[in-house]
């Protein structure tokens, strides 16, 4: 279970990087940039309960952090295999989202 969650965390990290560095040439370029492009969304975010900032990039980041925390809860695993799982999730997702 931990390996699947780490693959998911790596994929979400790739999603964050694509939003940050390649938004205009990614599969997200047709979505609302004021919500999904972190270079603009920080100007338009809506605070939740006055403390939590919510825009597309941060929602993806929270998902990544929850995946990592849940993987740790389930006992982690072999560090080398976890690193490989992260890389697998990151590389596949990064290439798919930059189209």
JSON list of C-alpha atoms in Angstrom, two decimals:
[
{"chain": "A", "resi": 1, "resn": "UNK", "atom": "CA", "xyz": [0.00, 0.00, 0.00]},
{"chain": "A", "resi": 2, "resn": "UNK", "atom": "CA", "xyz": [2.83, 2.40, 0.86]},
{"chain": "A", "resi": 3, "resn": "UNK", "atom": "CA", "xyz": [4.38, 1.98, -2.59]},
{"chain": "A", "resi": 4, "resn": "UNK", "atom": "CA", "xyz": [1.13, 2.88, -4.35]},
{"chain": "A", "resi": 5, "resn": "UNK", "atom": "CA", "xyz": [0.76, 5.97, -2.17]},
{"chain": "A", "resi": 6, "resn": "UNK", "atom": "CA", "xyz": [4.34, 7.04, -2.93]},
{"chain": "A", "resi": 7, "resn": "UNK", "atom": "CA", "xyz": [3.74, 6.56, -6.67]},
{"chain": "A", "resi": 8, "resn": "UNK", "atom": "CA", "xyz": [0.67, 8.80, -6.23]},
{"chain": "A", "resi": 9, "resn": "UNK", "atom": "CA", "xyz": [2.73, 11.37, -4.28]},
{"chain": "A", "resi": 10, "resn": "UNK", "atom": "CA", "xyz": [5.34, 11.43, -7.05]},
{"chain": "A", "resi": 11, "resn": "UNK", "atom": "CA", "xyz": [2.62, 11.90, -9.66]},
{"chain": "A", "resi": 12, "resn": "UNK", "atom": "CA", "xyz": [1.10, 14.76, -7.68]},
{"chain": "A", "resi": 13, "resn": "UNK", "atom": "CA", "xyz": [4.54, 16.36, -7.35]},
{"chain": "A", "resi": 14, "resn": "UNK", "atom": "CA", "xyz": [4.93, 16.18, -11.13]},
{"chain": "A", "resi": 15, "resn": "UNK", "atom": "CA", "xyz": [1.50, 17.79, -11.49]},
{"chain": "A", "resi": 16, "resn": "UNK", "atom": "CA", "xyz": [2.67, 20.64, -9.24]},
{"chain": "A", "resi": 17, "resn": "UNK", "atom": "CA", "xyz": [5.85, 21.12, -11.28]},
{"chain": "A", "resi": 18, "resn": "UNK", "atom": "CA", "xyz": [3.95, 21.17, -14.57]},
{"chain": "A", "resi": 19, "resn": "UNK", "atom": "CA", "xyz": [1.53, 23.76, -13.19]},
{"chain": "A", "resi": 20, "resn": "UNK", "atom": "CA", "xyz": [4.39, 25.90, -11.91]},
{"chain": "A", "resi": 21, "resn": "UNK", "atom": "CA", "xyz": [6.85, 25.71, -14.80]},
{"chain": "A", "resi": 22, "resn": "UNK", "atom": "CA", "xyz": [4.92, 24.61, -17.92]},
{"chain": "A", "resi": 23, "resn": "UNK", "atom": "CA", "xyz": [1.31, 25.72, -17.45]},
{"chain": "A", "resi": 24, "resn": "UNK", "atom": "CA", "xyz": [1.08, 27.50, -20.83]},
{"chain": "A", "resi": 25, "resn": "UNK", "atom": "CA", "xyz": [2.26, 24.43, -22.78]},
{"chain": "A", "resi": 26, "resn": "UNK", "atom": "CA", "xyz": [0.60, 21.73, -20.68]},
{"chain": "A", "resi": 27, "resn": "UNK", "atom": "CA", "xyz": [-2.71, 19.90, -20.81]},
{"chain": "A", "resi": 28, "resn": "UNK", "atom": "CA", "xyz": [-3.95, 22.48, -18.27]},
{"chain": "A", "resi": 29, "resn": "UNK", "atom": "CA", "xyz": [-3.53, 25.52, -20.54]},
{"chain": "A", "resi": 30, "resn": "UNK", "atom": "CA", "xyz": [-7.29, 25.64, -21.27]},
{"chain": "A", "resi": 31, "resn": "UNK", "atom": "CA", "xyz": [-8.29, 25.68, -17.59]},
{"chain": "A", "resi": 32, "resn": "UNK", "atom": "CA", "xyz": [-8.85, 28.84, -15.54]},
{"chain": "A", "resi": 33, "resn": "UNK", "atom": "CA", "xyz": [-5.33, 30.20, -15.01]},
{"chain": "A", "resi": 34, "resn": "UNK", "atom": "CA", "xyz": [-6.48, 32.31, -12.06]},
{"chain": "A", "resi": 35, "resn": "UNK", "atom": "CA", "xyz": [-7.09, 29.04, -10.20]},
{"chain": "A", "resi": 36, "resn": "UNK", "atom": "CA", "xyz": [-4.62, 26.55, -11.71]},
{"chain": "A", "resi": 37, "resn": "UNK", "atom": "CA", "xyz": [-1.55, 28.61, -12.65]},
{"chain": "A", "resi": 38, "resn": "UNK", "atom": "CA", "xyz": [0.36, 29.32, -9.41]},
{"chain": "A", "resi": 39, "resn": "UNK", "atom": "CA", "xyz": [2.05, 32.30, -11.04]},
{"chain": "A", "resi": 40, "resn": "UNK", "atom": "CA", "xyz": [-1.37, 33.99, -11.04]},
{"chain": "A", "resi": 41, "resn": "UNK", "atom": "CA", "xyz": [-3.51, 32.08, -8.56]},
{"chain": "A", "resi": 42, "resn": "UNK", "atom": "CA", "xyz": [-1.78, 33.57, -5.52]},
{"chain": "A", "resi": 43, "resn": "UNK", "atom": "CA", "xyz": [-3.45, 36.88, -6.46]},
{"chain": "A", "resi": 44, "resn": "UNK", "atom": "CA", "xyz": [-6.95, 35.35, -6.63]},
{"chain": "A", "resi": 45, "resn": "UNK", "atom": "CA", "xyz": [-7.07, 32.60, -4.01]},
{"chain": "A", "resi": 46, "resn": "UNK", "atom": "CA", "xyz": [-9.93, 32.31, -1.56]},
{"chain": "A", "resi": 47, "resn": "UNK", "atom": "CA", "xyz": [-8.96, 31.75, 2.09]},
{"chain": "A", "resi": 48, "resn": "UNK", "atom": "CA", "xyz": [-10.88, 28.96, 3.81]},
{"chain": "A", "resi": 49, "resn": "UNK", "atom": "CA", "xyz": [-11.65, 29.68, 7.47]},
{"chain": "A", "resi": 50, "resn": "UNK", "atom": "CA", "xyz": [-9.33, 32.65, 7.11]},
{"chain": "A", "resi": 51, "resn": "UNK", "atom": "CA", "xyz": [-6.21, 30.49, 7.37]},
{"chain": "A", "resi": 52, "resn": "UNK", "atom": "CA", "xyz": [-5.99, 27.94, 4.55]},
{"chain": "A", "resi": 53, "resn": "UNK", "atom": "CA", "xyz": [-5.21, 29.15, 1.05]},
{"chain": "A", "resi": 54, "resn": "UNK", "atom": "CA", "xyz": [-6.93, 27.14, -1.68]},
{"chain": "A", "resi": 55, "resn": "UNK", "atom": "CA", "xyz": [-5.94, 27.25, -5.30]},
{"chain": "A", "resi": 56, "resn": "UNK", "atom": "CA", "xyz": [-5.30, 24.42, -7.74]},
{"chain": "A", "resi": 57, "resn": "UNK", "atom": "CA", "xyz": [-1.58, 24.12, -6.98]},
{"chain": "A", "resi": 58, "resn": "UNK", "atom": "CA", "xyz": [-2.10, 23.95, -3.21]},
{"chain": "A", "resi": 59, "resn": "UNK", "atom": "CA", "xyz": [-4.92, 21.41, -3.47]},
{"chain": "A", "resi": 60, "resn": "UNK", "atom": "CA", "xyz": [-2.53, 19.15, -5.43]},
{"chain": "A", "resi": 61, "resn": "UNK", "atom": "CA", "xyz": [0.21, 19.81, -2.85]},
{"chain": "A", "resi": 62, "resn": "UNK", "atom": "CA", "xyz": [-2.11, 18.87, 0.03]},
{"chain": "A", "resi": 63, "resn": "UNK", "atom": "CA", "xyz": [-2.90, 15.64, -1.82]},
{"chain": "A", "resi": 64, "resn": "UNK", "atom": "CA", "xyz": [0.81, 14.90, -2.14]},
{"chain": "A", "resi": 65, "resn": "UNK", "atom": "CA", "xyz": [1.43, 15.52, 1.55]},
{"chain": "A", "resi": 66, "resn": "UNK", "atom": "CA", "xyz": [-1.56, 13.38, 2.57]},
{"chain": "A", "resi": 67, "resn": "UNK", "atom": "CA", "xyz": [-0.27, 10.55, 0.34]},
{"chain": "A", "resi": 68, "resn": "UNK", "atom": "CA", "xyz": [3.17, 10.70, 1.97]},
{"chain": "A", "resi": 69, "resn": "UNK", "atom": "CA", "xyz": [1.74, 10.82, 5.50]},
{"chain": "A", "resi": 70, "resn": "UNK", "atom": "CA", "xyz": [-0.57, 7.90, 4.77]},
{"chain": "A", "resi": 71, "resn": "UNK", "atom": "CA", "xyz": [2.32, 5.88, 3.28]},
{"chain": "A", "resi": 72, "resn": "UNK", "atom": "CA", "xyz": [4.29, 6.46, 6.49]},
{"chain": "A", "resi": 73, "resn": "UNK", "atom": "CA", "xyz": [1.28, 5.40, 8.54]},
{"chain": "A", "resi": 74, "resn": "UNK", "atom": "CA", "xyz": [1.12, 2.12, 6.62]},
{"chain": "A", "resi": 75, "resn": "UNK", "atom": "CA", "xyz": [4.71, 1.38, 7.53]},
{"chain": "A", "resi": 76, "resn": "UNK", "atom": "CA", "xyz": [6.79, 2.84, 4.71]},
{"chain": "A", "resi": 77, "resn": "UNK", "atom": "CA", "xyz": [8.99, 0.21, 3.16]},
{"chain": "A", "resi": 78, "resn": "UNK", "atom": "CA", "xyz": [12.39, -0.25, 1.60]},
{"chain": "A", "resi": 79, "resn": "UNK", "atom": "CA", "xyz": [13.90, 3.21, 1.04]},
{"chain": "A", "resi": 80, "resn": "UNK", "atom": "CA", "xyz": [15.35, 2.34, -2.36]},
{"chain": "A", "resi": 81, "resn": "UNK", "atom": "CA", "xyz": [12.05, 0.92, -3.58]},
{"chain": "A", "resi": 82, "resn": "UNK", "atom": "CA", "xyz": [10.18, 3.96, -2.24]},
{"chain": "A", "resi": 83, "resn": "UNK", "atom": "CA", "xyz": [12.56, 6.24, -4.16]},
{"chain": "A", "resi": 84, "resn": "UNK", "atom": "CA", "xyz": [12.00, 4.20, -7.31]},
{"chain": "A", "resi": 85, "resn": "UNK", "atom": "CA", "xyz": [8.22, 4.33, -6.75]},
{"chain": "A", "resi": 86, "resn": "UNK", "atom": "CA", "xyz": [8.37, 8.14, -6.41]},
{"chain": "A", "resi": 87, "resn": "UNK", "atom": "CA", "xyz": [10.43, 8.43, -9.60]},
{"chain": "A", "resi": 88, "resn": "UNK", "atom": "CA", "xyz": [8.05, 6.15, -11.48]},
{"chain": "A", "resi": 89, "resn": "UNK", "atom": "CA", "xyz": [5.03, 8.23, -10.50]},
{"chain": "A", "resi": 90, "resn": "UNK", "atom": "CA", "xyz": [6.82, 11.51, -11.18]},
{"chain": "A", "resi": 91, "resn": "UNK", "atom": "CA", "xyz": [8.36, 10.69, -14.57]},
{"chain": "A", "resi": 92, "resn": "UNK", "atom": "CA", "xyz": [5.28, 9.10, -16.11]},
{"chain": "A", "resi": 93, "resn": "UNK", "atom": "CA", "xyz": [2.97, 11.89, -14.95]},
{"chain": "A", "resi": 94, "resn": "UNK", "atom": "CA", "xyz": [5.38, 14.69, -15.90]},
{"chain": "A", "resi": 95, "resn": "UNK", "atom": "CA", "xyz": [5.63, 13.41, -19.47]},
{"chain": "A", "resi": 96, "resn": "UNK", "atom": "CA", "xyz": [1.86, 12.91, -19.80]},
{"chain": "A", "resi": 97, "resn": "UNK", "atom": "CA", "xyz": [0.92, 16.34, -18.49]},
{"chain": "A", "resi": 98, "resn": "UNK", "atom": "CA", "xyz": [3.43, 18.36, -20.55]},
{"chain": "A", "resi": 99, "resn": "UNK", "atom": "CA", "xyz": [1.79, 17.47, -23.88]}
]
